[in-house]
Coordinates of C-alpha atoms in Angstrom, one line a residue:
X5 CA 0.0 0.0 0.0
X6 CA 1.3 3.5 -1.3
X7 CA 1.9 5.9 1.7
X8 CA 0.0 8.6 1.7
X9 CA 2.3 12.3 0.7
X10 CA 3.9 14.2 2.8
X11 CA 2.5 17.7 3.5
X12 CA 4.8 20.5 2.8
X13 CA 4.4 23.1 5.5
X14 CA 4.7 26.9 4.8
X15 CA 3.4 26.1 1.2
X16 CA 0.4 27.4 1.0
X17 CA -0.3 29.8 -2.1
X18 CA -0.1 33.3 -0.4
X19 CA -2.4 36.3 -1.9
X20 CA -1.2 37.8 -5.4
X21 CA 0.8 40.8 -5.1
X22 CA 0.0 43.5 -7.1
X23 CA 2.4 43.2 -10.1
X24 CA 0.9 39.9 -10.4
X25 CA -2.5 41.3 -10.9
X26 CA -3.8 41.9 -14.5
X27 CA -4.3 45.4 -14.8
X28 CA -7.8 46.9 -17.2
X29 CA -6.9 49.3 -19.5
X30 CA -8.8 51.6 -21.8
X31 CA -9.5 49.0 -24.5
X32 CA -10.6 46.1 -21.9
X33 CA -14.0 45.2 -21.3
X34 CA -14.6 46.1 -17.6
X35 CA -16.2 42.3 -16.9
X36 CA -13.3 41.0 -18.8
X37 CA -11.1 43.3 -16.8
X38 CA -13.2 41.9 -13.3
X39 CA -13.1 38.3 -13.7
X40 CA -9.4 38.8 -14.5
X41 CA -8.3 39.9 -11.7
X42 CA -10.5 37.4 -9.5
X43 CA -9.9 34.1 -11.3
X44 CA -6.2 33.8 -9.8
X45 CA -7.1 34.7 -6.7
X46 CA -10.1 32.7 -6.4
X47 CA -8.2 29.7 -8.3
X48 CA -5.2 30.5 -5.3
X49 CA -7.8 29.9 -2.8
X50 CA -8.9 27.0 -3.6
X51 CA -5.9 25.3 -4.0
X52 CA -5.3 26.6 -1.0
X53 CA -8.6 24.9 0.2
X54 CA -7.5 21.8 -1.4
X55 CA -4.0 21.9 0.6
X56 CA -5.6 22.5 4.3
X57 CA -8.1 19.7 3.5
X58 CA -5.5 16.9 2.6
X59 CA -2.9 18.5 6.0
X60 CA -5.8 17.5 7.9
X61 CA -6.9 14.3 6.4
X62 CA -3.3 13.4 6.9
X63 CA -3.3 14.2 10.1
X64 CA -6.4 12.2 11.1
X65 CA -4.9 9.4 9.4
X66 CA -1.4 9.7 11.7
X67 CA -3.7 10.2 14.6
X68 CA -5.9 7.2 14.0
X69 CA -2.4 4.8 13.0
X70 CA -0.7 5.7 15.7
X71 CA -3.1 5.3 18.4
X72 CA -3.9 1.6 16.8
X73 CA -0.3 1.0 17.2
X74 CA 0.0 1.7 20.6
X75 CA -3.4 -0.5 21.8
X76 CA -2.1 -3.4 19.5
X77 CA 1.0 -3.5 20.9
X78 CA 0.4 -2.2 24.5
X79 CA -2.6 -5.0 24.4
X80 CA -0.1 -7.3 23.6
X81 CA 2.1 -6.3 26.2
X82 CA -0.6 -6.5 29.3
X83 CA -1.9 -9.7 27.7
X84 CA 1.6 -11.5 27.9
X85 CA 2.5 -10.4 31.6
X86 CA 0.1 -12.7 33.2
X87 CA 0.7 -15.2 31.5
X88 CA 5.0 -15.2 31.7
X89 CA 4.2 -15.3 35.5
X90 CA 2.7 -18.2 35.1
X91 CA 4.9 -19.9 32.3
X92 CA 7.9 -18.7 34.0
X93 CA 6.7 -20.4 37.8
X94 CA 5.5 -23.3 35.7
X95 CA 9.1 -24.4 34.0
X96 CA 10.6 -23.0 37.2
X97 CA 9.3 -25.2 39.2
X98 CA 9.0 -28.5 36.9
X99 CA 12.9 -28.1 36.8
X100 CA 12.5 -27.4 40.7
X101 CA 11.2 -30.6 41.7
X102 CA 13.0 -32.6 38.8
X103 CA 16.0 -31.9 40.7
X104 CA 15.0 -31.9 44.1
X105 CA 13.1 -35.4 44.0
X106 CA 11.7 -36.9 40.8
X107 CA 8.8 -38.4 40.0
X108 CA 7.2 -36.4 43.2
X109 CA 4.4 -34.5 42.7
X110 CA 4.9 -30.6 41.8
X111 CA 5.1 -28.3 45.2
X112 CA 4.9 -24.8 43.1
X113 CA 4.5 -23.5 46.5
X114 CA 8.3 -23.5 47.4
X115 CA 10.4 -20.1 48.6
X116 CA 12.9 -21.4 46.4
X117 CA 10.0 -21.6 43.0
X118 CA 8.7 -17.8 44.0
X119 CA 12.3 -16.3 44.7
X120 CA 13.7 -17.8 41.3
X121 CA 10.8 -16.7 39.4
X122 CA 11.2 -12.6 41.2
X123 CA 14.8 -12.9 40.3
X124 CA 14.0 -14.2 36.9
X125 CA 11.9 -10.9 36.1
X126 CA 13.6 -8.1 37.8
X127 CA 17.1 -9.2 36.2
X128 CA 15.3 -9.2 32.6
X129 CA 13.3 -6.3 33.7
X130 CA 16.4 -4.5 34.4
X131 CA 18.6 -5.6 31.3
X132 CA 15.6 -4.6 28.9
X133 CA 15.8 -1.0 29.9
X134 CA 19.9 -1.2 29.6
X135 CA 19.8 -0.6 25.3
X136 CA 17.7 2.1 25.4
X137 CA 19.8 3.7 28.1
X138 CA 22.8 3.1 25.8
X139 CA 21.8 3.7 22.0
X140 CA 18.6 5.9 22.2
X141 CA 20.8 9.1 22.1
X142 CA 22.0 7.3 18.7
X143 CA 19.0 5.9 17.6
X144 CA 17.5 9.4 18.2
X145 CA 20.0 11.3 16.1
X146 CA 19.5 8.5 13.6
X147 CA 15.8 9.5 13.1
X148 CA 16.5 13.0 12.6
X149 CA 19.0 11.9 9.8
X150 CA 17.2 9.1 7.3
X151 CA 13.3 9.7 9.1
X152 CA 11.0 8.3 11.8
X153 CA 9.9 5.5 10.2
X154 CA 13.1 3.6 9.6
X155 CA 13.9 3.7 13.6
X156 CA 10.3 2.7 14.6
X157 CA 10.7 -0.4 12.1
X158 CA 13.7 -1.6 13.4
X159 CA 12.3 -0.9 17.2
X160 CA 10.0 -3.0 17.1
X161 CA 12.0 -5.6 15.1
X162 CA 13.9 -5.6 18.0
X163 CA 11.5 -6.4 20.2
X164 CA 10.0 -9.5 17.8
X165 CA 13.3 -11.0 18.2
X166 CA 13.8 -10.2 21.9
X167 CA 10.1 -11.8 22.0
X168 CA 10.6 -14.6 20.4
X169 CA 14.1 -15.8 22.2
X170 CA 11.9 -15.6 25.1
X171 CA 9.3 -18.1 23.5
X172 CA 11.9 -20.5 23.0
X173 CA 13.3 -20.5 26.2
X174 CA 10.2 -21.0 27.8
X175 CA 8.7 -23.7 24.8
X176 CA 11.8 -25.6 25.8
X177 CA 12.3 -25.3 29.3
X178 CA 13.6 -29.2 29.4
X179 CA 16.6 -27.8 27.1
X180 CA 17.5 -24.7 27.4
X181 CA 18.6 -22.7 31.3
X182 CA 15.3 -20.8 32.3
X183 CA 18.0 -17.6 33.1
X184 CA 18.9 -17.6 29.2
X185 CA 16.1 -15.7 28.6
X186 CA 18.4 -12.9 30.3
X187 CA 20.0 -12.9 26.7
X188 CA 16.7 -11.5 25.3
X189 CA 17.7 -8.1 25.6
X190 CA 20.3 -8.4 23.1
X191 CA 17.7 -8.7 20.3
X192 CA 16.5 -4.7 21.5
X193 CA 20.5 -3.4 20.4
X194 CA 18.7 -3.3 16.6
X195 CA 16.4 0.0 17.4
X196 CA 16.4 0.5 21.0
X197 CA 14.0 -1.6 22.8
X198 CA 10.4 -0.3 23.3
X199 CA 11.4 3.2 24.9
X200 CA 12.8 4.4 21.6
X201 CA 9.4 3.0 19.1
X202 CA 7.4 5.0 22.0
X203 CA 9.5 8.0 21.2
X204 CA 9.0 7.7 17.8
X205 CA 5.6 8.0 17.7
X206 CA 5.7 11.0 20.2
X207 CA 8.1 12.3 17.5
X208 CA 5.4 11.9 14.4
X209 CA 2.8 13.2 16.2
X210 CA 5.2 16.0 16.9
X211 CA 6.2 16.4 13.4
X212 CA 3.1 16.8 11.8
X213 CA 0.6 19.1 14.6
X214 CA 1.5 22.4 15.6
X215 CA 2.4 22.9 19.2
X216 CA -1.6 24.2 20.2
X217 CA -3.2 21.2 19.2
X218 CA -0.3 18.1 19.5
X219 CA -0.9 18.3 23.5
X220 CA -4.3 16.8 22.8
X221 CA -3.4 14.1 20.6
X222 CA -0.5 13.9 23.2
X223 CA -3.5 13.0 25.6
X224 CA -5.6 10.8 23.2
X225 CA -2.2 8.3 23.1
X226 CA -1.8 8.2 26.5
X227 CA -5.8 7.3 27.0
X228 CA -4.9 4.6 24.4
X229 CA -2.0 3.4 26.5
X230 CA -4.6 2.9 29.4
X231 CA -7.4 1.4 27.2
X232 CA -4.7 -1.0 26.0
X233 CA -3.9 -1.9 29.3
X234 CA -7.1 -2.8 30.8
X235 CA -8.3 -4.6 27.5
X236 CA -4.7 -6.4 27.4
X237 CA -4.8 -7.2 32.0
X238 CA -8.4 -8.6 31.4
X239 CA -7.5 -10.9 28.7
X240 CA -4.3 -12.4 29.5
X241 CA -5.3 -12.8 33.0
X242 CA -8.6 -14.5 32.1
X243 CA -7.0 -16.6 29.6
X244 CA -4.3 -17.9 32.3
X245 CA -6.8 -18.1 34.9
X246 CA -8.1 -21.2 32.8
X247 CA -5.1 -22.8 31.9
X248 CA -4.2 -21.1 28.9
X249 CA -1.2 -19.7 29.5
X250 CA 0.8 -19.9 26.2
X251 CA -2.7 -19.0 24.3
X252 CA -2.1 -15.5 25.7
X253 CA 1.8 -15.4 25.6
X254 CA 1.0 -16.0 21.7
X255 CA -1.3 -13.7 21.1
X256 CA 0.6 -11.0 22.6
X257 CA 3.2 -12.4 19.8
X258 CA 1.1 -11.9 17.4
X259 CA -0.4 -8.9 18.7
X260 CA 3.3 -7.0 18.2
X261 CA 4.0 -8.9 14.9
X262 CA 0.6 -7.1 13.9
X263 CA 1.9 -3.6 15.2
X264 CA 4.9 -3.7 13.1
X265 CA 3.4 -4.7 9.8
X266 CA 1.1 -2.1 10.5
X267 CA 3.9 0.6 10.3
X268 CA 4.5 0.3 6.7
X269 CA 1.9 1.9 6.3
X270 CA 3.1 5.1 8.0
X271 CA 4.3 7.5 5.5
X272 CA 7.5 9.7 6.5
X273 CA 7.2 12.9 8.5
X274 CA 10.3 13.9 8.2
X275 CA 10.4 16.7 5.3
X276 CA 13.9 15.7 3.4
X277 CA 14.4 19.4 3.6
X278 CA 14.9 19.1 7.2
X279 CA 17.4 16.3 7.8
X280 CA 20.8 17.3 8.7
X281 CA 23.9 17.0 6.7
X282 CA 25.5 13.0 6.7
X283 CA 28.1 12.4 8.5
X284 CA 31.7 11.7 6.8
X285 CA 31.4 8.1 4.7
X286 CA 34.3 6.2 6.2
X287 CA 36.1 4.2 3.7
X288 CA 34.8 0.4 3.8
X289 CA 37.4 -2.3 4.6
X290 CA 37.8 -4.7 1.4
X291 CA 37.5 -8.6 1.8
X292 CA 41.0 -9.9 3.1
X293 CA 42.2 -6.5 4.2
X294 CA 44.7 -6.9 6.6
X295 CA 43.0 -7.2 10.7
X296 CA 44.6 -4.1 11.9
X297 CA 43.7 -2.4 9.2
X298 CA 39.6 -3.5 9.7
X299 CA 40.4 -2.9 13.2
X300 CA 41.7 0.9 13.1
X301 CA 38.3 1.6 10.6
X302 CA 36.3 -0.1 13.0
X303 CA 37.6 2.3 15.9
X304 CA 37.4 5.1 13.9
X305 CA 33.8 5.0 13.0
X306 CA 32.6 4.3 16.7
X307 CA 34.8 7.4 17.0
X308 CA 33.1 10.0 14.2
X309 CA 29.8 8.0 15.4
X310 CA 30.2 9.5 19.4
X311 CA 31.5 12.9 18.4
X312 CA 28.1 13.0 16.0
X313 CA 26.1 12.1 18.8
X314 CA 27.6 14.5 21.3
X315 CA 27.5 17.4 18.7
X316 CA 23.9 16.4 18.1
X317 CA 23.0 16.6 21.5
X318 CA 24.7 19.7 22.4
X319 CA 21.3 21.6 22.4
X320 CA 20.2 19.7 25.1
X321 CA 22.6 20.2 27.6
X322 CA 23.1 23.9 26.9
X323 CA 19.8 25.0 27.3
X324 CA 18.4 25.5 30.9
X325 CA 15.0 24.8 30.4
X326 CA 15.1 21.9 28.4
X327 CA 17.6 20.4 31.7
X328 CA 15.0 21.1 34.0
X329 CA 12.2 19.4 32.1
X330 CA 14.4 16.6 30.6
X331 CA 14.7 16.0 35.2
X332 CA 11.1 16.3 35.6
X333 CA 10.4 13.1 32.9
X334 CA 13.2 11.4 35.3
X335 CA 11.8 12.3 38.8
X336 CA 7.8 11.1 36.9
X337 CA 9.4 7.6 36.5
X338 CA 10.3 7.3 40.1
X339 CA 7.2 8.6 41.1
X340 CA 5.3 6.0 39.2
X341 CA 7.1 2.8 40.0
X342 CA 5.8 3.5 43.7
X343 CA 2.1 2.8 42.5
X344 CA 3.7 -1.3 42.2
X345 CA 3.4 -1.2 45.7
X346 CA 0.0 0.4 46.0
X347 CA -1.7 -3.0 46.1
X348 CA 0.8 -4.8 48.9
X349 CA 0.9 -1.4 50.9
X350 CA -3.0 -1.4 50.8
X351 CA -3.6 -5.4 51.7
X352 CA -0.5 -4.8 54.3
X353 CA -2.1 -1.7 56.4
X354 CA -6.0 -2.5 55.7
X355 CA -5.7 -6.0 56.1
X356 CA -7.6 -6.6 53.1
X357 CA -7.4 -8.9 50.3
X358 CA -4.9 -8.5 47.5
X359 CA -7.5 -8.3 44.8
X360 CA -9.5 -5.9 47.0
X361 CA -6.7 -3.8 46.5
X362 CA -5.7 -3.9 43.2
X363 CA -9.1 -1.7 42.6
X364 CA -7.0 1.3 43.8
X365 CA -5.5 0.7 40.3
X366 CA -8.4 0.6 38.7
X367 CA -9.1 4.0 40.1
X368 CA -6.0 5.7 39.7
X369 CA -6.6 4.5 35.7
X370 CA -10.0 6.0 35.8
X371 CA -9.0 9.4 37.2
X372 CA -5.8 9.6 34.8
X373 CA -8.6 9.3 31.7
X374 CA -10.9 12.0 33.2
X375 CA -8.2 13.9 33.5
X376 CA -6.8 13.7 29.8
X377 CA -10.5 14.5 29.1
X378 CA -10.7 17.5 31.0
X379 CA -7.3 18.7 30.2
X380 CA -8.3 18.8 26.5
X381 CA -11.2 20.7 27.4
X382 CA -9.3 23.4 29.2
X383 CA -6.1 23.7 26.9
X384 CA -9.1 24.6 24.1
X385 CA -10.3 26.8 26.8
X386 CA -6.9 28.7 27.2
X387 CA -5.8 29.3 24.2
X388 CA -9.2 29.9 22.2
X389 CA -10.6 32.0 25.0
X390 CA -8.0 33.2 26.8
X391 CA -5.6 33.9 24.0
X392 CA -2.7 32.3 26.5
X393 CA 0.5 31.1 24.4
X394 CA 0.8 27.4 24.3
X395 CA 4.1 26.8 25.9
X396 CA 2.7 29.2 28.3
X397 CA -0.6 27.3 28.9
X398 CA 1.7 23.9 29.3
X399 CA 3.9 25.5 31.7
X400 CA 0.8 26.3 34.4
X401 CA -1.1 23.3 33.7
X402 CA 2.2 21.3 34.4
X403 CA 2.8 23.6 37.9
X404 CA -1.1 22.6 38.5
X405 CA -0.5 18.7 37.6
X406 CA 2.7 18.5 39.5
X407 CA 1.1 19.9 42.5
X408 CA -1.7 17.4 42.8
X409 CA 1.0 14.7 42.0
X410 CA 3.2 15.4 45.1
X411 CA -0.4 15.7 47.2
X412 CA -1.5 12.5 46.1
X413 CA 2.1 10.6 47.0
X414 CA 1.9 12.4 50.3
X415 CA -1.9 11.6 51.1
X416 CA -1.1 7.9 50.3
X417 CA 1.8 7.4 52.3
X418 CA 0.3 9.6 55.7
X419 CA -3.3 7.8 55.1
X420 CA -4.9 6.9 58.4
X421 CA -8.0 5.5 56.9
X422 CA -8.7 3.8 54.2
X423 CA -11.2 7.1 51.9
X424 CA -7.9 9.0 52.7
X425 CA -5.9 6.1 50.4
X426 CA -8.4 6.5 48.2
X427 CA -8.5 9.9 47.9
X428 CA -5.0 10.1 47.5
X429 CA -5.5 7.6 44.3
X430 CA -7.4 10.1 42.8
X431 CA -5.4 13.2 43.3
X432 CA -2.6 11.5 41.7
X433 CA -4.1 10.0 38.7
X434 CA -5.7 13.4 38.1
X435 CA -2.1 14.8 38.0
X436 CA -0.7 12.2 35.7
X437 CA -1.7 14.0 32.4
X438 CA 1.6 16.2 33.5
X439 CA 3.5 13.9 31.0
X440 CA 1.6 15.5 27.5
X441 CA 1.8 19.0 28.7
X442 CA 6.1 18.7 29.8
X443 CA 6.2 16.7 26.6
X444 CA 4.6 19.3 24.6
X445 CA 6.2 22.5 26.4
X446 CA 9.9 20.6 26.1
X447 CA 9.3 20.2 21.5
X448 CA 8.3 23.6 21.7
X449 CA 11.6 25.2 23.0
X450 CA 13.6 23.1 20.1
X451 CA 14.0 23.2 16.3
X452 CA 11.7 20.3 14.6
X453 CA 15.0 18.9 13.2
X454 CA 15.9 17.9 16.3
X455 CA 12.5 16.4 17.6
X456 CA 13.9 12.8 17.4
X457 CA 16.8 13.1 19.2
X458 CA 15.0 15.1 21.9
X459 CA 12.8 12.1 22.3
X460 CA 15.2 9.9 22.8
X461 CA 16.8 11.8 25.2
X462 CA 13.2 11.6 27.3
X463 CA 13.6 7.9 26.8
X464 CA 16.8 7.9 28.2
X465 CA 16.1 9.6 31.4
X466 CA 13.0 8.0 32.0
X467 CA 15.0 4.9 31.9
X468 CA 17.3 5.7 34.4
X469 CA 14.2 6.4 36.6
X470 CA 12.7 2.9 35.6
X471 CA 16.5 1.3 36.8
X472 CA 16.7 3.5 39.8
X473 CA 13.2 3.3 41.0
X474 CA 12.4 -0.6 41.3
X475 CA 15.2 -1.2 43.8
X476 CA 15.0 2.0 46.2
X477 CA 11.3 1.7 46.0
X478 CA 11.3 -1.7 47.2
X479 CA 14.0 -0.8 49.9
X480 CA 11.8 1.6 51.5
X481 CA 8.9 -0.1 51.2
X482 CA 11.0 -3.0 53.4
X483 CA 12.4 -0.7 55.7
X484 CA 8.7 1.0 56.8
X485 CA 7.3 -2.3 57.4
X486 CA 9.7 -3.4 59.8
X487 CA 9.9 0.1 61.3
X488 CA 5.7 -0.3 61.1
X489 CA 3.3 2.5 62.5
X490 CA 3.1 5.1 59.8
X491 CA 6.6 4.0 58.1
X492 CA 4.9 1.3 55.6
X493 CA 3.9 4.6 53.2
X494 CA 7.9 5.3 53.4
X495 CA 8.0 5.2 49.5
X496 CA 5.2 7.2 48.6
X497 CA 6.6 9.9 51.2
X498 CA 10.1 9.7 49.1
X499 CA 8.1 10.1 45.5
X500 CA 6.3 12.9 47.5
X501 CA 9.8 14.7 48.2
X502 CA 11.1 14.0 44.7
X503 CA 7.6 15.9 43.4
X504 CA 8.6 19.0 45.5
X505 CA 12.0 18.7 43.3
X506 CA 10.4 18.4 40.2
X507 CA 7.7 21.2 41.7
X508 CA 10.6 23.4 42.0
X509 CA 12.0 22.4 38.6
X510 CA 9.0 23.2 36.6
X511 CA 8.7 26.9 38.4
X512 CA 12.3 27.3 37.6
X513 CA 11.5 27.1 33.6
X514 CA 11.7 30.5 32.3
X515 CA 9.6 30.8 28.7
X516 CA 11.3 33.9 26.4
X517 CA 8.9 37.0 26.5
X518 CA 8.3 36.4 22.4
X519 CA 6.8 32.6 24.0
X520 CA 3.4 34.4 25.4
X521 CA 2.5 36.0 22.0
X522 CA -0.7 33.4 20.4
X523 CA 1.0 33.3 16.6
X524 CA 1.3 30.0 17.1
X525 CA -2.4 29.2 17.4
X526 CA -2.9 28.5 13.5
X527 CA -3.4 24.8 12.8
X528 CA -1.7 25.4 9.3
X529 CA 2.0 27.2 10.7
X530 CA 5.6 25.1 10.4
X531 CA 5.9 24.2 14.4
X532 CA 9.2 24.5 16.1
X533 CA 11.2 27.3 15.1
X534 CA 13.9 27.8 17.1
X535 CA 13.4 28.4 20.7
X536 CA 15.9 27.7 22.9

């Protein structure tokens, strides 16, 4: 299937000027002379007409792909974690008691079955996250080089194979070491891992709406990401709750094969006029050159390859603002990773029942969608009515989100009573839209040409925050149940205290006085002009 055209921004016939107009003299026919002078421009405007009504097809049809994508693939995601669990205990523990006494029957019950199978998944939870810490920068700068589309293909080909190594692992248990499925990762070195295809679909979206409407389609991805997630949770885990484990761990395989078929038919939004100049073509070693000689090329083009990357990412670390946002996606990741233990922390203090608690979740996903809702509603609001800039209007709603994110984490972890939890939920799931508006206000301070490396740069540090947070949120929570009393919310009071950091971060970003003027509210201007 052909891809649809790119749109050419800033193309848009302009008004005749008037050397360009035919002018009547003496011998002319006045009528003649009339629809002379309006045919051009009425011809202009419909072309014109023409051009805004294909920009917006196109971007209804990047809108619609892009948020299939992500339920497809996020579906498949949620679908396939229930059932590992299960797949994962099951080998586990057939390998277990093969060892231990054969012929028994299985005792999936064992310390030594549950603590393999944790270790099993926070090792590969952790190594999954190490390639995108290490080649998004790259893969970022890549996609502002040859286009979106290539990096987002060879993401998720990344992830097939990591996928799939997993699948085999697990298929043959009786063969293969259930802690090769450590070498999965490897398979996420081609394109990234799954942090750097999410960043390249922020980056399309950010390629092809202008900075007063993006935020909202910003918003409609992440309500697909929660969609996905409770379509994706429900099915897996009613799928292994009846024995059909690897009828769910396929699905989710085929659920991502799906996904990246699907992205062929993404055209490029890239403009060619925008990529950046190639970097020096190194000369290619012949077939029996000498080792040393392979050896100094080799050396030399992971050389010329870092100095690009550092050069490309130079606008990053120079510029203030984009710092003190790029720390506010790190300190979100910590934050989040303390709602894992929402569920224990709420069973452990309440003395209820696990899957009475895991309804908190539910709620928190419920308040996070009204507030994407309502945040669409009142960026129309501000910028329609109000005639407020849009970096301006993300900056407030961002001081506004953080603020009810650092009260939620607080309410949580001082909760004396069980509405209090509750209410807590809800403040911070109402806060969590935070992530389109800091997403949006960081593109806007930065040329388009560098959207893609600036995305990856989001991935990185909220990879970091992914590494960081699983251990020292699982420390604390430790620690304040054997201190007990009030100490068992010890992690949501930390998140709390890293919110007041990111709290002060956000009122630290200082917007250039040329940021509040509206010109930016057309649906039809080139977004991101320099504005660092």
């Amino acid at each position: 299937m052909a891809s649809p055209p790119l749109p050419s921004y800033n193309t848009f016939a302009g008004p005749l000027t008037a050397s360009q107009v035919p002018r009547q003299t003496e011998r002319d026919d006045p009528r003649e002379a009339r629809d002379n002078e309006e045919s051009p421009l009425l011809a202009n405007d419909d072309r014109g007409k023409r051009r805004r009504g294909h920009d917006h097809q196109h971007r209804v049809f990047i809108t619609v792909l892009m948020c299939a994508l992500i339920v497809v693939i996020d579906a498949g995601g949620s679908i396939e974690l229930p059932a590992m669990a299960s797949i994962l205990r099951y080998d586990v523990c057939a390998r277990h008691n093969a060892s231990a006494n054969e012929g028994s029957s299985m005792n999936c019950d064992d310390p030594v079955v549950t603590k393999e199978v944790a270790m099993l998944n926070n090792i590969k939870d952790t190594l999954d996250v190490l390639p995108t810490i290490i080649l998004a920068l790259p893969y970022g700068v890549l996609a502002d080089r040859i286009g979106r589309k290539p990096v987002l293909l060879l993401s998720l080909l990344g992830i097939i194979l990591d996928e799939t190594w997993l699948r085999v692992v697990c298929w043959w248990w009786d063969m293969f070491p259930t802690r090769l499925i450590w070498l999965a990762p490897i398979g996420t070195t081609i394109g990234g891992g799954a942090s750097v295809a999410t960043s390249m679909i922020f980056t399309v979206v950010t390629d092809v709406f202008s900075q007063n409407s993006r935020v909202n389609v910003y918003f409609l991805l992440l309500s697909s990401v929660l969609v996905s997630a409770v379509i994706g949770n429900t099915i897996g885990a009613e799928l292994t709750s009846i024995n059909y484990p690897w009828a769910a761990f396929m699905i989710s395989y085929a659920l991502l094969v799906l996904g990246w078929v699907g992205v062929f038919l993404l055209p490029e939004t890239l403009p060619p006029s925008d990529k950046l100049a190639q970097t020096p073509v190194l000369p290619t070693p012949k077939l029996g050159a000498e080792g040393s000689r392979i050896l100094e090329l080799t050396v030399r083009r992971l050389s010329e390859s870092a100095k690009e990357t550092a050069k490309s990412t130079r606008f990053i670390w120079r510029s203030r603002n984009i710092s003190l946002l790029l720390f506010m996606f790190f300190v979100g990741n910590l934050g989040t990773q303390s709602l894992v233990v929402l569920i224990l922390y709420a069973a452990e203090k309440w003395n209820i029942s696990v899957g009475q608690s895991s309804f908190l979740i539910s709620v928190q996903s419920a308040a996070s969608l009204a507030a994407f809702i309502a945040l669409s509603l009142i960026t129309k609001a501000m910028v329609s009515r109000y005639k407020i800039s849009t970096p301006r209007k993300d900056l407030i709603l961002s001081q506004c989100q953080n603020f009810l994110l650092l009260s939620g984490m607080f309410t949580i972890g001082f909760a004396s009573e069980l509405w209090v939890l509750f209410a807590g939920t809800i403040a911070f799931g109402l806060g969590t839209g935070y992530v389109a508006n800091v997403r949006s206000l960081v593109n806007s301070l930065v040329q388009r040409e560098h959207y893609g490396t600036l995305n990856a740069s989001i991935a990185v540090v909220q990879s970091i925050g992914q590494i960081i947070a699983g251990p020292v949120q699982a420390a604390a929570f430790s620690k304040g149940l054997d201190l007990g009393g009030p100490w068992p919310g010890l992690p949501f009071d930390i998140a709390g205290g890293l919110y007041i950091l990111s709290f002060i971060a956000i009122c630290s970003v200082k917007l250039p006085s040329h940021e509040d003027s509206t010109q930016d509210s057309t649906e039809d201007q080139n977004p991101g002009a320099s504005r660092i």
